[in-house]
Amino acid sequence: MKILDRYLLKTFLFTFTTVFVILFFIFILQTVWLFISELAGKDLDLILVVKFLLFSMPRIIPLVLPLSVLLASIMTFGNLAENYEFAAMKSSGISLQRAMRVLIIFIFLLSIVAFWFANNVIPYAEFKFVNFRKNIAQAKPAMAIAEGQFNDVGTYNIKVNKKSGENGNILTGVTIHEKANNIGENKTVIKAKDGKLISNEKSSILKLVLNDGYYYQDVTPKKYEDRAKMPFIKAAFKKHIINIDLSELNKVDDSKESIAGTNAMLNVNELRYTLDSLNKNLENEIVSFSENINQRVGIRKPTFRPNTNNEKVKKKSLPNDLLSLYTNKQKSDVIKMASSNVTNNIYSVESTQKDLKDKQREINKHLTALYEKFVIAFACFLMFFIGAPLGAIIRKGGLGLPIVFAVLIFITFHFINTFGKRLSQEGGMTPFMGSWMSSFILSPLAILLTYRATNDNGLINFDAITTPISQLFQKISERFFPAQNKE
């Protein structure tokens, strides 16, 4: 490796590592903020919090890696151009393509590592992350119940005055409101002197044992005039057991997550196998429904039977008005039956259509997850070929103008990528186009920037933009702070 290649690689690696660490730390803080409701006030020890963050870290890589490559490329080549090092290289006969050669090899290796990471590490981390969140209550059952306030736990609102014990599973002063199934009113209230949370690693059921309490339940009389009396049932108990599903105890709003099912936990081979099963299941359901609906409406496959006796089949002519063959009562029954059949068939078609759309949406999600593993590898290449020539064109290094360009370009890339994935999952376009749309749109920009930088044609004279702005700020500073400027 020549001195120039070592110098460029060393400069790029230092900038890339610094930017990657800073951005990774920022996105980790964003993850903590996103899941702060699951971490704060739950009496979790440091080890559980660290595990929670470790399992959530790999999902950040697809966001941080392309942005780091883009920003590092702009900063590295911007510094080289700003310090006239590119001019010195070109005067020595070294072109931009030659200077980029060693970094292209590095980006190629980085893309391979990114694909391996997306195909192996991220699915494993997603599996551990989701299961850790589901089983965190099993490791520390009292985590979802904070003292002195009502806690939404599945179908119960639980309030305790005090928690004690080694794992906080001894409860004192327990008040429970059981949610109604349909109306939403709290018609059942349970109060107990104390209680205990019991869990088992092999069981998904959390047992809440209450001692010395009362059970109140509102009763809704059948007669409307009796409802003003507001009757209720009261019962005392020495011991009362409530079983709570752990999945409900650690229930999370799916809208807060970027995961949409188990597709993020699968690698390429597993996704292909799952897609094959999902497609076969969808085809079988379509065939089964078509045969079933044909039988309902009386459509049968035509059967041909040869007439061996060469006899003419006599057809009995039917009147134009078939209802004239029936009495008025029979006509009414026929019309009611036909209307009922039509209504049932329409309902069956609509419900099946919704079910088929859900199955197709699940297939689209798995296809999107499959293509995303290749998109992240290509995104590293794309961001490098946008950032490197752009840095050579703008001739600005540091953390000022390069960050502005990097953020604008990456926001555009991320917005188009998110929009394409959402649209493809709903069937607005194919999953392939939805996943690759951002790459297809920004690829011409990368080609244009590389061409302009290679031929020494600046895309825009950035000095003509930045110089008047800096002069304007200087005049404002001189006018409002004259004493400081004189010093």
Coordinates of C-alpha atoms in Angstrom, one line a residue:
M1 CA 0.0 0.0 0.0
K2 CA 1.4 3.4 -1.0
I3 CA 1.8 6.3 1.3
L4 CA -1.1 8.2 -0.3
D5 CA -3.4 5.2 0.2
R6 CA -2.4 4.8 3.8
Y7 CA -2.9 8.5 4.4
L8 CA -6.4 8.6 2.9
L9 CA -7.5 5.4 4.6
K10 CA -6.1 6.6 8.0
T11 CA -7.9 10.0 7.6
F12 CA -11.2 8.4 6.6
L13 CA -11.1 5.7 9.3
F14 CA -10.5 8.3 12.0
T15 CA -13.3 10.5 10.8
F16 CA -15.6 7.5 10.2
T17 CA -15.0 6.1 13.7
T18 CA -15.5 9.4 15.4
V19 CA -18.8 10.2 13.6
F20 CA -20.0 6.6 14.1
V21 CA -19.5 6.7 17.8
I22 CA -21.2 10.1 18.2
L23 CA -24.2 9.2 16.1
F24 CA -24.5 5.8 17.8
F25 CA -24.6 7.5 21.2
I26 CA -27.3 10.0 19.9
F27 CA -29.5 7.1 18.6
I28 CA -29.0 5.2 21.8
L29 CA -30.3 8.2 23.7
Q30 CA -33.3 8.3 21.4
T31 CA -33.9 4.6 22.1
V32 CA -33.8 5.2 25.8
W33 CA -36.3 8.1 25.4
L34 CA -38.5 5.8 23.3
F35 CA -38.7 3.1 25.9
I36 CA -38.4 5.3 29.0
S37 CA -41.8 4.2 30.2
E38 CA -40.5 0.6 30.4
L39 CA -37.3 1.5 32.3
A40 CA -38.3 4.4 34.7
G41 CA -40.0 3.7 38.0
K42 CA -39.9 -0.1 37.6
D43 CA -37.1 -0.9 40.2
L44 CA -34.9 -2.5 37.5
D45 CA -31.4 -3.1 38.5
L46 CA -28.4 -1.9 36.3
I47 CA -27.8 -5.3 34.8
L48 CA -31.4 -5.5 33.4
V49 CA -31.1 -2.0 32.0
V50 CA -27.8 -2.8 30.3
K51 CA -29.2 -5.9 28.8
F52 CA -32.2 -4.0 27.5
L53 CA -29.9 -1.5 25.8
L54 CA -27.5 -4.1 24.4
F55 CA -30.3 -6.0 22.8
S56 CA -31.7 -2.8 21.3
M57 CA -28.3 -1.5 19.9
P58 CA -28.0 -3.7 16.7
R59 CA -31.3 -2.3 15.3
I60 CA -29.7 1.2 15.3
I61 CA -26.9 0.1 12.9
P62 CA -29.0 0.3 9.6
L63 CA -29.6 4.0 10.5
V64 CA -26.2 5.0 11.8
L65 CA -23.9 3.2 9.3
P66 CA -25.0 4.9 6.0
L67 CA -25.2 8.3 7.7
S68 CA -21.7 7.8 9.2
V69 CA -20.3 6.8 5.7
L70 CA -22.0 9.9 4.2
L71 CA -20.8 12.4 6.8
A72 CA -17.3 10.9 7.0
S73 CA -16.9 11.0 3.2
I74 CA -18.0 14.6 3.0
M75 CA -15.7 15.7 5.8
T76 CA -12.7 13.8 4.6
F77 CA -12.8 14.9 1.0
G78 CA -14.0 18.4 2.0
N79 CA -10.9 18.8 4.2
L80 CA -8.6 17.5 1.4
A81 CA -10.1 20.0 -1.0
E82 CA -10.2 22.9 1.4
N83 CA -6.5 22.4 2.3
Y84 CA -5.6 22.2 -1.4
E85 CA -4.3 18.6 -1.0
F86 CA -6.5 17.6 -3.9
A87 CA -4.9 20.3 -6.0
A88 CA -1.4 18.9 -5.1
M89 CA -2.5 15.4 -6.0
K90 CA -3.9 16.5 -9.3
S91 CA -0.8 18.4 -10.2
S92 CA 1.1 15.2 -9.6
G93 CA -1.1 13.3 -12.0
I94 CA -3.3 11.6 -9.4
S95 CA -7.0 11.7 -10.3
L96 CA -10.0 11.6 -8.0
Q97 CA -10.7 8.0 -9.0
R98 CA -7.2 7.0 -8.1
A99 CA -7.5 8.7 -4.7
M100 CA -10.9 7.0 -4.1
R101 CA -9.6 3.5 -5.0
V102 CA -8.5 2.3 -1.6
L103 CA -11.6 3.8 0.1
I104 CA -13.8 2.0 -2.5
I105 CA -12.2 -1.3 -1.4
F106 CA -12.8 -0.4 2.2
I107 CA -16.5 0.5 1.5
F108 CA -16.9 -2.8 -0.4
L109 CA -15.6 -4.8 2.6
L110 CA -17.8 -2.6 4.9
S111 CA -20.9 -3.5 2.8
I112 CA -20.1 -7.2 3.1
V113 CA -19.8 -6.8 6.9
A114 CA -23.1 -4.8 6.9
F115 CA -24.9 -7.5 5.1
W116 CA -23.6 -10.2 7.4
F117 CA -24.5 -8.1 10.4
A118 CA -28.1 -7.5 9.0
N119 CA -28.5 -11.2 8.2
N120 CA -27.2 -12.7 11.4
V121 CA -26.6 -10.3 14.3
I122 CA -29.7 -8.1 13.9
P123 CA -32.2 -11.0 13.7
Y124 CA -30.7 -12.6 16.8
A125 CA -30.7 -9.3 18.7
E126 CA -34.3 -8.7 17.7
F127 CA -35.3 -12.1 19.0
K128 CA -33.5 -11.6 22.3
F129 CA -34.9 -8.0 22.5
V130 CA -38.5 -9.0 22.1
N131 CA -38.2 -12.0 24.4
F132 CA -36.4 -10.0 27.0
R133 CA -39.2 -7.5 27.1
K134 CA -41.8 -10.3 27.3
N135 CA -39.9 -12.1 30.1
I136 CA -38.6 -9.1 32.0
A137 CA -41.7 -9.3 34.2
Q138 CA -40.9 -12.9 34.9
A139 CA -37.4 -12.0 36.0
K140 CA -38.8 -9.2 38.2
P141 CA -42.6 -9.6 38.6
A142 CA -43.1 -6.3 40.5
M143 CA -41.5 -4.2 37.7
A144 CA -44.9 -3.1 36.2
I145 CA -46.3 -2.0 39.5
A146 CA -45.2 1.3 41.0
E147 CA -46.1 2.4 44.5
G148 CA -48.8 4.9 45.3
Q149 CA -50.4 5.0 41.8
F150 CA -52.7 2.9 39.6
N151 CA -50.8 0.7 37.1
D152 CA -52.4 -0.6 33.9
V153 CA -51.6 -4.3 33.9
G154 CA -53.5 -6.2 31.2
T155 CA -57.2 -6.3 32.2
Y156 CA -56.5 -4.8 35.7
N157 CA -55.6 -1.5 37.2
I158 CA -53.5 -2.2 40.3
K159 CA -52.5 0.1 43.1
V160 CA -50.3 -0.8 46.1
N161 CA -49.3 1.4 49.0
K162 CA -45.9 -0.3 49.6
K163 CA -43.7 -3.0 48.0
S164 CA -41.2 -5.0 50.0
G165 CA -39.3 -8.2 49.8
E166 CA -36.1 -9.2 47.9
N167 CA -37.7 -8.7 44.5
G168 CA -40.5 -6.3 45.5
N169 CA -43.0 -9.0 45.3
I170 CA -44.6 -8.5 48.7
L171 CA -47.4 -6.0 48.3
T172 CA -49.2 -4.0 51.1
G173 CA -52.5 -2.1 50.7
V174 CA -53.7 -3.6 47.4
T175 CA -56.5 -2.0 45.4
I176 CA -57.6 -3.6 42.1
H177 CA -60.0 -2.3 39.5
E178 CA -61.0 -5.0 37.0
K179 CA -61.8 -3.7 33.5
A180 CA -65.2 -4.6 31.9
N181 CA -65.0 -6.5 28.7
N182 CA -67.1 -4.2 26.5
I183 CA -68.4 -1.1 28.2
G184 CA -65.1 0.0 29.8
E185 CA -66.5 0.8 33.2
N186 CA -64.8 -0.5 36.4
K187 CA -67.6 -2.6 37.8
T188 CA -65.4 -4.8 40.0
V189 CA -63.2 -3.6 42.8
I190 CA -61.0 -5.8 45.0
K191 CA -59.3 -4.5 48.1
A192 CA -56.8 -6.5 50.2
K193 CA -54.6 -5.9 53.2
D194 CA -51.6 -7.5 51.5
G195 CA -50.6 -9.8 48.7
K196 CA -47.8 -11.5 47.0
L197 CA -46.6 -11.9 43.4
I198 CA -45.5 -15.5 42.5
S199 CA -43.9 -16.4 39.2
N200 CA -42.2 -19.4 37.6
E201 CA -39.6 -19.4 34.9
K202 CA -41.3 -22.3 33.1
S203 CA -44.8 -20.7 33.3
S204 CA -46.2 -17.7 31.4
I205 CA -48.7 -17.0 34.2
L206 CA -48.1 -14.6 37.0
K207 CA -50.0 -15.5 40.2
L208 CA -51.2 -12.7 42.5
V209 CA -52.2 -14.0 45.9
L210 CA -54.3 -11.6 48.0
N211 CA -55.0 -12.0 51.7
D212 CA -57.7 -10.5 54.0
G213 CA -59.8 -8.4 51.6
Y214 CA -63.1 -7.6 50.1
Y215 CA -64.7 -8.1 46.7
Y216 CA -67.1 -5.5 45.3
Q217 CA -69.1 -5.8 42.1
D218 CA -71.7 -3.5 40.7
V219 CA -74.9 -5.3 39.4
T220 CA -77.0 -4.0 36.5
P221 CA -80.6 -4.9 37.1
K222 CA -82.8 -6.0 34.2
K223 CA -85.5 -3.6 35.1
Y224 CA -84.6 0.0 34.3
E225 CA -86.4 1.5 37.4
D226 CA -84.2 -0.7 39.7
R227 CA -80.9 0.7 38.4
A228 CA -81.3 3.9 40.4
K229 CA -80.8 1.8 43.6
M230 CA -77.3 1.0 42.4
P231 CA -77.1 -2.5 43.8
F232 CA -73.8 -4.3 44.2
I233 CA -72.3 -7.6 45.6
K234 CA -69.9 -7.6 48.5
A235 CA -67.9 -10.6 49.6
A236 CA -65.1 -11.0 52.1
F237 CA -62.2 -13.4 51.6
K238 CA -59.2 -14.7 53.5
K239 CA -57.3 -15.7 50.3
H240 CA -58.0 -14.8 46.7
I241 CA -55.8 -15.8 43.7
I242 CA -55.7 -13.8 40.4
N243 CA -53.8 -15.2 37.4
I244 CA -52.2 -12.6 35.0
D245 CA -50.8 -13.4 31.6
L246 CA -47.2 -12.2 31.5
S247 CA -47.7 -11.0 27.9
E248 CA -50.4 -8.6 29.2
L249 CA -48.2 -7.6 32.1
N250 CA -45.5 -6.4 29.7
K251 CA -47.8 -5.2 27.0
V252 CA -46.3 -2.6 24.7
D253 CA -48.0 -0.2 22.2
D254 CA -46.9 -1.5 18.8
S255 CA -47.0 1.9 17.3
K256 CA -43.9 2.8 19.3
E257 CA -41.9 0.1 17.7
S258 CA -40.2 -0.3 14.4
I259 CA -40.7 -4.0 14.4
A260 CA -43.9 -5.3 12.8
G261 CA -43.9 -8.9 13.7
T262 CA -41.4 -11.7 13.6
N263 CA -39.9 -10.9 10.2
A264 CA -37.1 -8.9 11.7
M265 CA -35.9 -12.0 13.6
L266 CA -35.3 -14.0 10.5
N267 CA -32.3 -14.3 8.2
V268 CA -32.4 -14.6 4.4
N269 CA -32.9 -18.4 4.3
E270 CA -35.6 -18.3 7.0
L271 CA -37.4 -15.5 5.2
R272 CA -37.4 -17.4 2.0
Y273 CA -38.8 -20.5 3.7
T274 CA -41.4 -18.5 5.5
L275 CA -42.4 -16.7 2.3
D276 CA -42.8 -20.0 0.5
S277 CA -45.2 -21.2 3.2
L278 CA -47.1 -17.9 3.3
N279 CA -47.6 -17.9 -0.4
K280 CA -48.8 -21.5 -0.5
N281 CA -51.2 -20.8 2.4
L282 CA -52.6 -17.8 0.5
E283 CA -53.1 -19.7 -2.7
N284 CA -54.8 -22.6 -0.9
E285 CA -57.2 -20.2 0.9
I286 CA -58.1 -18.4 -2.4
V287 CA -58.9 -21.8 -4.1
S288 CA -60.8 -23.0 -1.1
F289 CA -62.9 -19.8 -0.8
S290 CA -63.7 -19.8 -4.6
E291 CA -64.9 -23.4 -4.4
N292 CA -67.0 -22.7 -1.3
I293 CA -68.6 -19.5 -2.7
N294 CA -69.4 -21.3 -6.0
Q295 CA -71.2 -24.0 -4.1
R296 CA -73.2 -21.4 -2.2
V297 CA -74.4 -19.6 -5.2
G298 CA -75.1 -22.8 -7.2
I299 CA -72.2 -22.6 -9.7
R300 CA -70.9 -26.0 -10.5
K301 CA -68.3 -27.3 -12.9
P302 CA -69.9 -28.3 -16.2
T303 CA -70.2 -32.0 -16.8
F304 CA -70.7 -33.4 -20.3
R305 CA -72.5 -36.7 -20.7
P306 CA -72.6 -38.2 -24.2
N307 CA -76.0 -39.1 -25.6
T308 CA -75.5 -42.7 -26.8
N309 CA -79.1 -43.2 -27.9
N310 CA -79.0 -40.1 -30.2
E311 CA -82.2 -39.0 -28.5
K312 CA -83.1 -35.4 -28.4
V313 CA -83.3 -33.9 -25.0
K314 CA -86.7 -32.4 -24.5
K315 CA -86.6 -29.0 -22.8
K316 CA -89.5 -27.6 -21.0
S317 CA -90.1 -24.0 -21.7
L318 CA -90.3 -21.7 -18.6
P319 CA -92.5 -18.6 -18.3
N320 CA -90.9 -15.2 -18.5
D321 CA -92.1 -14.4 -14.9
L322 CA -90.9 -17.3 -12.8
L323 CA -92.6 -15.8 -9.7
S324 CA -95.9 -16.4 -11.3
L325 CA -95.5 -20.1 -10.6
Y326 CA -95.8 -19.4 -6.8
T327 CA -98.3 -18.0 -4.4
N328 CA -97.9 -14.7 -2.7
K329 CA -96.7 -16.3 0.5
Q330 CA -94.2 -18.5 -1.5
K331 CA -93.0 -15.4 -3.4
S332 CA -92.4 -13.6 -0.1
D333 CA -90.4 -16.6 1.3
V334 CA -88.4 -16.9 -1.9
I335 CA -87.5 -13.2 -1.9
K336 CA -86.5 -13.3 1.8
M337 CA -84.4 -16.4 1.3
A338 CA -82.7 -14.8 -1.7
S339 CA -82.0 -11.5 0.2
S340 CA -80.6 -13.5 3.1
N341 CA -78.3 -15.5 0.9
V342 CA -77.1 -12.4 -0.9
T343 CA -76.4 -10.7 2.5
N344 CA -74.6 -13.7 3.8
N345 CA -72.5 -14.1 0.6
I346 CA -71.6 -10.4 0.7
Y347 CA -70.5 -10.6 4.3
S348 CA -68.5 -13.7 3.6
V349 CA -66.8 -12.1 0.6
E350 CA -65.9 -8.9 2.6
S351 CA -64.6 -10.8 5.6
T352 CA -62.5 -13.1 3.4
Q353 CA -61.2 -10.2 1.4
K354 CA -60.0 -8.5 4.6
D355 CA -58.4 -11.8 5.7
L356 CA -56.6 -12.1 2.3
K357 CA -55.4 -8.5 2.5
D358 CA -53.9 -9.2 5.9
K359 CA -52.2 -12.3 4.6
Q360 CA -50.8 -10.4 1.6
R361 CA -49.7 -7.6 3.9
E362 CA -47.8 -10.1 6.0
I363 CA -46.1 -11.5 2.8
N364 CA -45.2 -7.9 1.8
K365 CA -43.6 -7.3 5.3
H366 CA -41.5 -10.4 5.0
L367 CA -40.4 -9.4 1.4
T368 CA -39.5 -6.0 2.7
A369 CA -37.4 -7.5 5.5
L370 CA -35.7 -9.7 2.9
Y371 CA -34.8 -6.8 0.6
E372 CA -33.7 -4.5 3.5
K373 CA -30.8 -6.8 4.2
F374 CA -29.4 -6.0 0.7
V375 CA -30.4 -2.3 0.8
I376 CA -28.2 -1.6 3.8
A377 CA -25.2 -3.0 2.0
F378 CA -25.9 -0.9 -1.1
A379 CA -26.6 2.1 1.0
C380 CA -23.0 2.2 2.2
F381 CA -21.8 2.3 -1.5
L382 CA -24.4 4.9 -2.4
M383 CA -23.7 7.3 0.5
F384 CA -19.9 7.1 -0.2
F385 CA -20.3 8.0 -3.9
I386 CA -22.6 10.9 -2.9
G387 CA -20.4 12.1 0.0
A388 CA -16.9 11.8 -1.5
P389 CA -17.5 13.8 -4.7
L390 CA -19.8 16.3 -2.8
G391 CA -17.0 17.0 -0.3
A392 CA -14.5 17.5 -3.2
I393 CA -17.0 20.0 -4.8
I394 CA -18.0 22.1 -1.8
R395 CA -14.4 22.3 -0.5
K396 CA -15.6 22.6 3.1
G397 CA -14.5 20.3 5.9
G398 CA -15.1 20.3 9.6
L399 CA -18.6 20.0 11.2
G400 CA -20.3 23.0 9.7
L401 CA -21.6 22.8 6.1
P402 CA -20.9 19.0 5.7
I403 CA -23.3 18.2 8.5
V404 CA -26.0 20.3 6.8
F405 CA -25.6 18.5 3.5
A406 CA -25.3 15.1 5.2
V407 CA -28.4 15.5 7.3
L408 CA -30.5 16.8 4.3
I409 CA -29.4 13.9 2.1
F410 CA -29.9 11.3 4.8
I411 CA -33.3 12.6 5.8
T412 CA -34.3 12.5 2.1
F413 CA -33.0 8.9 1.9
H414 CA -34.7 7.8 5.1
F415 CA -38.0 9.5 4.3
I416 CA -38.2 7.9 0.8
N417 CA -37.2 4.5 2.3
T418 CA -39.8 4.7 5.0
F419 CA -42.5 5.9 2.6
G420 CA -41.7 3.1 0.1
K421 CA -41.8 0.4 2.8
R422 CA -45.1 1.6 4.2
L423 CA -46.6 1.9 0.7
S424 CA -45.4 -1.5 -0.3
Q425 CA -46.8 -3.2 2.9
E426 CA -50.2 -1.8 2.1
G427 CA -50.1 -3.0 -1.5
G428 CA -49.5 0.4 -3.1
M429 CA -46.4 -0.9 -4.9
T430 CA -44.3 -4.0 -5.0
P431 CA -42.1 -4.7 -2.0
F432 CA -39.0 -4.7 -4.3
M433 CA -39.8 -1.1 -5.5
G434 CA -40.7 0.0 -2.0
S435 CA -37.4 -1.2 -0.5
W436 CA -35.2 0.0 -3.3
M437 CA -37.0 3.2 -4.2
S438 CA -34.7 5.5 -2.2
S439 CA -31.6 3.9 -3.7
F440 CA -33.1 4.2 -7.3
I441 CA -33.9 7.9 -6.7
L442 CA -30.5 8.9 -5.2
S443 CA -28.3 6.8 -7.5
P444 CA -28.5 9.4 -10.3
L445 CA -27.4 12.1 -7.8
A446 CA -24.4 9.9 -6.9
I447 CA -23.5 9.4 -10.6
L448 CA -23.9 13.2 -11.4
L449 CA -21.8 14.2 -8.4
T450 CA -19.1 11.7 -9.2
Y451 CA -19.0 12.9 -12.9
R452 CA -18.8 16.6 -12.0
A453 CA -16.1 16.0 -9.3
T454 CA -14.1 13.9 -11.7
N455 CA -14.2 16.5 -14.5
D456 CA -13.5 19.4 -12.1
N457 CA -16.9 20.9 -12.7
G458 CA -18.4 22.3 -9.5
L459 CA -22.1 21.6 -9.3
I460 CA -22.7 24.9 -7.5
N461 CA -20.3 27.8 -6.6
F462 CA -20.7 27.4 -2.9
D463 CA -18.4 30.3 -2.2
A464 CA -20.9 32.6 -3.9
I465 CA -23.5 31.5 -1.4
T466 CA -21.5 31.2 1.8
T467 CA -19.4 34.4 1.4
P468 CA -22.3 36.9 1.4
I469 CA -23.9 35.2 4.4
S470 CA -20.7 35.4 6.4
Q471 CA -20.3 39.0 5.4
L472 CA -23.8 39.7 6.5
F473 CA -23.2 38.2 9.9
Q474 CA -20.0 40.2 10.2
K475 CA -21.8 43.5 9.5
I476 CA -24.5 42.6 12.1
S477 CA -21.8 41.8 14.6
E478 CA -20.0 45.1 14.0
R479 CA -23.2 47.1 14.3
F480 CA -24.5 45.6 17.6
F481 CA -21.2 44.7 19.3
P482 CA -18.8 47.4 18.2
A483 CA -16.7 47.3 21.4
Q484 CA -16.0 43.6 21.0
N485 CA -14.9 44.0 17.4
K486 CA -12.5 46.8 18.2
E487 CA -10.8 44.7 20.8

